[in-house]
């Protein structure tokens, strides 16, 4: 997955363009910038690659989620349904617009379980935020049907699955809004950065304003621009955008490489009857950023994970004990360890999340996810595959 593995001359050239004229900001300074508009160019490329009408780049994936929620007019008093298995950015973004994150169970797709989503809907629910974790996607058709019935916004977090598709559409483009992260460990990296895609002209118009203090971007005198509504600063710098342009151009090659490595590993593990694979919803195509396997139970999963480590297999994750990605360790959220006071509404809303999620525990307790790297040679992947089989066999 990590795009940093393929950082090279192409990225340097794009950055050099920016260094040559010194305009590090995306707006203004037209006379100095020698025709270079890197953020704008990245937005055009992203919209084209993701087959959406609009794209907005911002300073991080977390910022992308925040801006997307703001564009959908989500704020105080609103609830957003999110999965128990995700990155902490999901609830951070929801809280940052003043709304309440509502945790919801996952299923064998390792993403939101549609039935659990339905059960979590209240009068306050405004949006459903599936997170396409570890290279594969949520059951978007089912989630969209639920959102249509209840008039909810479908916001896809595709930060870990860029390049995957569902029903022939790039992940992120199926819902009302889709978000990507371009942080340093993501498939496409800018160093730090993020992107929002949408086909909605209204959302796109709000997005460019909101991420730049509410500026209307009319005319070419920044100081004279009006502010139709409040915003913040989530702008991406030209230096970061430049890296992203070169990285995004490499995405198709990256996906092919991920698929090749993933397939070798998966084929090696398939003969083991105790190993099963994460379910990919019908019509879905993974980005192959991770290979996700289930062991028959938690005990064997823990042992297998340990054995993988002792056999020298790095970058395999047992999320059940993970601080960043699973609700059990989100103590700061569940205990409401906020620097300033949270609103009374959020305080009581968060109380509802202080429970166990048995269906999620049952799946995550059995899951091991192995990162697919781009820099492995074919011989290294084959060696890795046989070591993985050996490690897992040793605990069965
Ligand atoms: C990385 C990530 C984010 C946040 O991205 P940043 O750019 O690091 O802020 C959000 N959601 C998921 C699922 C991620 O993996």
Coordinates of C-alpha atoms and ligand atoms in Angstrom, one line a residue:
X1 CA 0.0 0.0 0.0
X2 CA 2.5 2.7 0.9
X3 CA 3.0 5.1 -2.0
X4 CA 6.2 6.3 -0.3
X5 CA 7.8 3.0 -1.6
X6 CA 7.7 4.4 -5.1
X7 CA 8.7 8.0 -4.5
X8 CA 11.1 8.9 -7.3
X9 CA 12.1 11.2 -10.1
X10 CA 8.5 11.9 -11.1
X11 CA 7.6 13.3 -7.7
X12 CA 10.8 15.4 -7.6
X13 CA 10.1 16.9 -11.0
X14 CA 6.6 18.1 -9.9
X15 CA 8.0 19.5 -6.7
X16 CA 10.8 21.2 -8.5
X17 CA 8.3 23.1 -10.6
X18 CA 6.9 24.6 -7.4
X19 CA 10.4 25.3 -6.0
X20 CA 11.4 27.0 -9.2
X21 CA 8.8 29.7 -8.8
X22 CA 8.4 29.7 -5.0
X23 CA 4.6 30.0 -5.0
X24 CA 3.8 27.5 -2.3
X25 CA 0.1 28.5 -1.9
X26 CA -2.7 27.4 -4.2
X27 CA -4.5 30.7 -4.5
X28 CA -3.3 34.1 -5.9
X29 CA 0.2 35.1 -7.0
X30 CA -0.7 34.4 -10.6
X31 CA 2.1 36.6 -12.1
X32 CA 4.7 34.6 -10.2
X33 CA 3.6 31.0 -10.6
X34 CA 4.6 30.5 -14.2
X35 CA 1.4 28.7 -15.0
X36 CA 1.7 26.1 -12.2
X37 CA -1.5 25.3 -10.3
X38 CA -0.6 22.0 -8.6
X39 CA -3.6 21.7 -6.3
X40 CA -6.0 22.6 -9.2
X41 CA -4.2 20.1 -11.4
X42 CA -4.4 17.4 -8.8
X43 CA -8.2 18.1 -8.4
X44 CA -8.7 17.7 -12.2
X45 CA -6.7 14.5 -12.2
X46 CA -8.5 13.1 -9.2
X47 CA -12.0 13.9 -10.6
X48 CA -11.0 12.3 -13.9
X49 CA -9.5 9.1 -12.4
X50 CA -12.5 8.7 -10.1
X51 CA -15.1 9.5 -12.8
X52 CA -16.7 12.2 -10.7
X53 CA -17.7 15.7 -11.8
X54 CA -15.8 17.4 -8.9
X55 CA -12.8 16.9 -6.6
X56 CA -11.5 19.1 -3.8
X57 CA -8.1 18.5 -2.3
X58 CA -7.4 19.4 1.3
X59 CA -4.7 19.1 4.0
X60 CA -5.5 15.6 5.2
X61 CA -7.9 12.7 5.0
X62 CA -9.3 13.8 8.4
X63 CA -9.9 17.3 6.9
X64 CA -11.5 15.7 3.9
X65 CA -14.1 13.9 6.1
X66 CA -14.6 17.1 8.1
X67 CA -15.2 19.2 5.0
X68 CA -17.5 16.6 3.5
X69 CA -19.6 16.5 6.6
X70 CA -19.8 20.3 6.7
X71 CA -20.8 20.4 3.0
X72 CA -23.7 18.0 3.9
X73 CA -24.7 20.6 6.5
X74 CA -24.1 18.2 9.4
X75 CA -23.7 19.9 12.7
X76 CA -24.9 20.2 16.3
X77 CA -27.7 17.8 17.2
X78 CA -27.0 15.5 14.3
X79 CA -25.9 11.9 14.5
X80 CA -23.5 10.2 12.1
X81 CA -23.4 6.4 11.9
X82 CA -19.8 5.0 11.7
X83 CA -18.2 1.5 12.1
X84 CA -16.5 0.1 15.2
X85 CA -13.5 -0.8 13.0
X86 CA -12.0 2.2 11.3
X87 CA -9.3 4.9 12.0
X88 CA -9.9 7.4 14.7
X89 CA -10.3 10.1 12.1
X90 CA -13.9 9.0 11.6
X91 CA -15.1 10.2 15.0
X92 CA -12.7 13.1 15.1
X93 CA -14.3 14.5 11.9
X94 CA -17.8 14.0 13.2
X95 CA -17.0 15.6 16.5
X96 CA -15.2 18.5 14.8
X97 CA -18.4 19.6 13.1
X98 CA -20.3 19.4 16.4
X99 CA -22.2 16.2 15.6
X100 CA -22.3 12.9 17.5
X101 CA -20.6 9.7 16.3
X102 CA -22.8 6.6 16.7
X103 CA -20.8 3.4 16.6
X104 CA -22.2 0.5 14.7
X105 CA -21.3 -3.2 14.2
X106 CA -19.4 -4.6 11.2
X107 CA -19.8 -7.9 9.5
X108 CA -17.6 -10.3 7.5
X109 CA -16.9 -7.5 5.0
X110 CA -15.1 -5.9 7.9
X111 CA -17.2 -2.8 7.2
X112 CA -20.6 -1.5 8.3
X113 CA -23.3 -4.3 8.6
X114 CA -26.4 -2.9 6.8
X115 CA -28.8 -4.5 9.3
X116 CA -27.0 -2.9 12.2
X117 CA -27.0 0.4 10.5
X118 CA -30.8 0.2 10.1
X119 CA -31.1 -0.5 13.8
X120 CA -28.9 2.5 14.7
X121 CA -31.0 5.0 12.9
X122 CA -32.8 7.6 15.0
X123 CA -34.6 10.9 14.3
X124 CA -31.3 12.6 14.7
X125 CA -29.4 10.5 12.1
X126 CA -28.2 12.6 9.2
X127 CA -25.5 10.5 7.5
X128 CA -24.0 7.0 7.3
X129 CA -20.2 6.8 6.9
X130 CA -19.0 3.4 5.7
X131 CA -15.3 3.0 5.9
X132 CA -13.7 0.8 3.2
X133 CA -11.1 -0.7 5.5
X134 CA -8.0 -2.5 4.4
X135 CA -8.5 -2.5 0.6
X136 CA -12.1 -3.6 0.3
X137 CA -15.6 -2.1 0.5
X138 CA -18.8 -2.0 2.3
X139 CA -22.0 -3.4 0.8
X140 CA -22.8 0.0 -0.8
X141 CA -26.0 -1.1 -2.6
X142 CA -27.6 -2.1 0.7
X143 CA -26.4 1.0 2.5
X144 CA -27.5 3.3 -0.3
X145 CA -31.0 1.8 -0.2
X146 CA -31.1 2.4 3.5
X147 CA -29.9 6.0 3.0
X148 CA -32.5 6.6 0.3
X149 CA -35.3 5.3 2.4
X150 CA -34.4 7.4 5.4
X151 CA -33.1 10.4 3.4
X152 CA -29.6 10.2 4.8
X153 CA -26.3 11.2 3.3
X154 CA -24.0 8.4 2.2
X155 CA -20.4 9.5 2.9
X156 CA -17.7 6.9 1.8
X157 CA -14.4 6.9 3.6
X158 CA -12.2 5.3 0.9
X159 CA -8.9 6.3 2.5
X160 CA -7.6 2.7 2.7
X161 CA -9.1 1.5 -0.6
X162 CA -8.3 4.0 -3.3
X163 CA -8.5 2.4 -6.7
X164 CA -11.0 -0.3 -5.6
X165 CA -14.4 -0.4 -7.4
X166 CA -18.0 -1.3 -6.6
X167 CA -20.6 -1.9 -9.3
X168 CA -18.0 -0.6 -11.8
X169 CA -17.6 2.7 -10.1
X170 CA -14.4 3.8 -8.3
X171 CA -14.8 3.6 -4.5
X172 CA -15.7 7.0 -3.1
X173 CA -17.9 7.8 -6.2
X174 CA -20.9 5.7 -5.3
X175 CA -22.1 7.7 -2.4
X176 CA -23.0 11.3 -2.2
X177 CA -19.5 12.2 -1.1
X178 CA -16.3 10.2 -1.0
X179 CA -13.0 10.9 0.9
X180 CA -9.4 9.9 0.4
X181 CA -6.3 10.4 2.5
X182 CA -2.9 11.1 1.0
X183 CA -1.0 10.8 4.2
X184 CA 2.5 9.3 4.2
X185 CA 1.4 5.7 4.5
X186 CA -1.5 5.6 2.1
X187 CA -1.4 4.2 -1.4
X188 CA -1.2 7.6 -3.0
X189 CA 0.7 10.0 -0.8
X190 CA 1.3 13.8 -0.7
X191 CA 3.2 13.6 2.5
X192 CA 0.0 15.0 4.1
X193 CA -3.2 15.5 2.1
X194 CA -6.7 14.4 1.4
X195 CA -9.3 14.6 -1.3
X196 CA -13.1 14.8 -1.6
X197 CA -15.0 13.6 -4.7
X198 CA -18.7 14.2 -5.5
X199 CA -21.0 14.6 -8.4
X200 CA -23.0 17.3 -6.6
X201 CA -22.4 20.8 -7.7
X202 CA -23.8 22.1 -4.5
X203 CA -21.4 20.0 -2.3
X204 CA -18.4 20.9 -4.6
X205 CA -19.2 24.6 -4.4
X206 CA -19.5 24.4 -0.6
X207 CA -16.3 22.4 -0.4
X208 CA -13.9 24.9 -2.1
X209 CA -15.3 27.7 0.1
X210 CA -15.4 25.8 3.4
X211 CA -11.8 24.6 3.2
X212 CA -10.6 28.2 2.7
X213 CA -12.2 30.3 5.4
X214 CA -15.5 30.5 3.5
X215 CA -13.9 32.5 0.6
X216 CA -16.1 32.7 -2.4
X217 CA -13.1 32.6 -4.8
X218 CA -14.7 35.2 -7.1
X219 CA -12.4 37.5 -8.9
X220 CA -8.6 37.7 -8.4
X221 CA -8.3 39.8 -5.3
X222 CA -8.3 37.5 -2.3
X223 CA -8.6 40.5 0.1
X224 CA -11.9 41.6 -1.6
X225 CA -13.6 38.2 -1.6
X226 CA -16.8 37.8 0.4
X227 CA -17.6 34.9 2.8
X228 CA -21.0 33.4 2.2
X229 CA -20.6 31.2 5.2
X230 CA -18.1 30.2 7.9
X231 CA -15.2 28.0 7.0
X232 CA -11.8 27.0 8.2
X233 CA -8.4 26.5 6.7
X234 CA -7.9 23.0 5.4
X235 CA -6.0 24.1 2.3
X236 CA -3.4 21.8 0.7
X237 CA 0.0 23.4 -0.2
X238 CA 1.4 23.4 -3.7
X239 CA 4.4 21.4 -2.6
X240 CA 2.2 18.6 -1.2
X241 CA -0.1 18.7 -4.3
X242 CA 2.9 18.4 -6.6
X243 CA 3.8 15.1 -5.0
X244 CA 0.2 13.9 -5.3
X245 CA 0.1 14.6 -9.0
X246 CA 3.0 12.2 -9.7
X247 CA 1.7 9.6 -7.2
X248 CA -1.8 9.6 -8.7
X249 CA -0.4 9.0 -12.1
X250 CA 1.2 5.8 -10.7
X251 CA -2.0 4.5 -9.2
X252 CA -2.9 2.0 -11.9
X253 CA 0.6 0.5 -11.8
X254 CA 0.4 0.4 -8.0
X255 CA -2.9 -1.4 -8.1
X256 CA -1.6 -4.0 -10.6
X257 CA 1.5 -4.6 -8.4
X258 CA -0.7 -4.9 -5.3
X259 CA -3.0 -7.4 -7.0
X260 CA -0.1 -9.5 -8.2
X261 CA 1.4 -9.7 -4.7
X262 CA -1.9 -10.3 -3.0
X263 CA -2.8 -13.1 -5.4
X264 CA 0.4 -15.0 -4.8
X265 CA -0.1 -14.8 -1.0
X266 CA -3.8 -15.7 -1.2
X267 CA -3.2 -18.7 -3.5
X268 CA -0.7 -20.0 -1.0
X269 CA -3.1 -19.7 1.9
X270 CA -6.2 -21.0 0.1
X271 CA -5.3 -24.8 0.6
X272 CA -5.4 -24.3 4.4
X273 CA -9.0 -25.2 5.3
X274 CA -8.8 -23.2 8.6
X275 CA -8.0 -20.0 6.8
X276 CA -10.9 -18.1 5.2
X277 CA -11.0 -14.7 3.5
X278 CA -12.9 -11.5 4.2
X279 CA -16.1 -11.3 2.1
X280 CA -16.0 -8.8 -0.7
X281 CA -19.5 -7.7 -1.6
X282 CA -20.9 -8.7 -5.0
X283 CA -19.7 -6.5 -7.9
X284 CA -16.9 -5.2 -5.7
X285 CA -13.2 -5.3 -6.8
X286 CA -10.6 -4.8 -4.0
X287 CA -7.7 -2.4 -4.2
X288 CA -5.6 -5.3 -2.9
X289 CA -3.9 -3.0 -0.3
X290 CA -4.2 -5.7 2.3
X291 CA -4.8 -9.5 2.4
X292 CA -7.4 -10.0 5.2
X293 CA -7.9 -13.5 6.6
X294 CA -10.1 -15.1 9.3
X295 CA -8.9 -17.9 11.6
X296 CA -11.5 -20.2 13.1
X297 CA -11.5 -18.5 16.5
X298 CA -9.9 -15.7 18.5
X299 CA -7.4 -18.0 20.2
X300 CA -6.0 -19.4 16.9
X301 CA -6.0 -15.9 15.4
X302 CA -3.8 -14.6 18.3
X303 CA -1.5 -17.6 18.0
X304 CA -1.3 -17.3 14.2
X305 CA -0.5 -13.6 14.5
X306 CA 2.3 -14.3 17.0
X307 CA 3.7 -17.1 14.8
X308 CA 3.7 -14.8 11.7
X309 CA 5.8 -12.4 13.7
X310 CA 8.2 -15.0 14.9
X311 CA 8.6 -16.3 11.4
X312 CA 9.8 -12.9 10.3
X313 CA 6.6 -11.8 8.6
X314 CA 6.3 -8.1 9.2
X315 CA 3.3 -5.8 8.6
X316 CA 0.5 -8.2 9.7
X317 CA -2.0 -6.7 12.0
X318 CA -4.3 -8.1 14.7
X319 CA -6.7 -5.2 15.1
X320 CA -8.6 -6.6 18.1
X321 CA -5.8 -5.2 20.3
X322 CA -5.1 -2.1 18.2
X323 CA -5.2 1.4 19.6
X324 CA -6.0 3.3 16.5
X325 CA -8.5 1.1 14.6
X326 CA -10.8 -0.6 17.0
X327 CA -13.4 0.8 19.4
X328 CA -12.3 -1.3 22.4
X329 CA -9.2 0.9 22.8
X330 CA -10.8 4.2 22.0
X331 CA -10.7 5.2 25.6
X332 CA -10.2 8.9 24.9
X333 CA -13.5 8.8 23.0
X334 CA -15.5 6.6 25.3
X335 CA -14.2 8.3 28.5
X336 CA -14.7 11.7 26.8
X337 CA -11.2 13.0 27.5
X338 CA -11.7 16.3 25.7
X339 CA -9.6 19.3 26.4
X340 CA -12.5 21.7 26.4
X341 CA -16.0 20.9 27.3
X342 CA -18.1 18.8 24.9
X343 CA -21.7 20.0 24.3
X344 CA -24.2 18.3 26.6
X345 CA -25.8 16.7 23.6
X346 CA -22.5 15.0 22.5
X347 CA -21.8 14.0 26.1
X348 CA -25.0 12.1 26.4
X349 CA -24.8 10.8 22.8
X350 CA -21.4 9.3 23.4
X351 CA -22.7 7.4 26.5
X352 CA -24.7 5.3 24.1
X353 CA -21.4 4.0 22.5
X354 CA -20.2 2.7 25.9
X355 CA -21.3 -0.9 25.3
X356 CA -19.9 -4.0 23.7
X357 CA -20.3 -4.8 20.0
X358 CA -20.4 -8.6 20.0
X359 CA -20.8 -9.1 16.2
X360 CA -17.8 -6.8 15.6
X361 CA -15.8 -8.6 18.3
X362 CA -16.6 -12.0 16.7
X363 CA -15.2 -10.9 13.3
X364 CA -12.3 -8.7 14.4
X365 CA -11.2 -11.3 17.0
X366 CA -10.6 -13.7 14.2
X367 CA -9.1 -11.3 11.7
X368 CA -5.5 -10.8 10.6
X369 CA -4.7 -8.2 8.0
X370 CA -1.4 -8.3 6.1
X371 CA -0.2 -5.2 4.3
X372 CA 0.7 -5.6 0.7
X373 CA 3.9 -3.8 -0.2
X374 CA 5.0 -2.6 -3.6
X375 CA 8.7 -2.9 -3.2
X376 CA 8.8 -6.7 -2.8
X377 CA 10.4 -8.7 -5.5
X378 CA 8.5 -11.7 -6.9
X379 CA 11.0 -14.0 -5.2
X380 CA 10.4 -12.2 -1.9
X381 CA 6.6 -12.6 -2.2
X382 CA 6.9 -16.3 -2.9
X383 CA 9.2 -16.7 0.1
X384 CA 6.8 -14.7 2.2
X385 CA 3.9 -16.9 1.1
X386 CA 5.6 -20.1 2.1
X387 CA 6.7 -18.7 5.4
X388 CA 3.1 -17.5 6.1
X389 CA 1.8 -21.0 5.4
X390 CA 4.5 -22.5 7.7
X391 CA 3.7 -20.0 10.5
X392 CA 0.0 -20.6 10.4
X393 CA 0.3 -24.4 10.1
X394 CA 2.5 -24.3 13.2
X395 CA -0.4 -23.2 15.4
X396 CA -3.2 -25.4 13.9
Ligands
LIG1 C1 -5.7 7.5 7.1 C2 -7.1 7.4 7.3 C3 -7.9 8.6 7.5 C4 -7.3 9.9 7.8 O1 -6.4 10.4 7.0 P1 -5.2 11.4 7.5 O2 -4.8 11.9 6.1 O3 -4.1 10.6 8.2 O4 -5.8 12.5 8.3 C5 -9.3 8.4 7.6 N1 -9.9 7.2 7.5 C6 -9.2 6.1 7.3 C7 -9.9 4.8 7.1 C8 -7.8 6.2 7.2 O5 -7.1 5.0 7.0

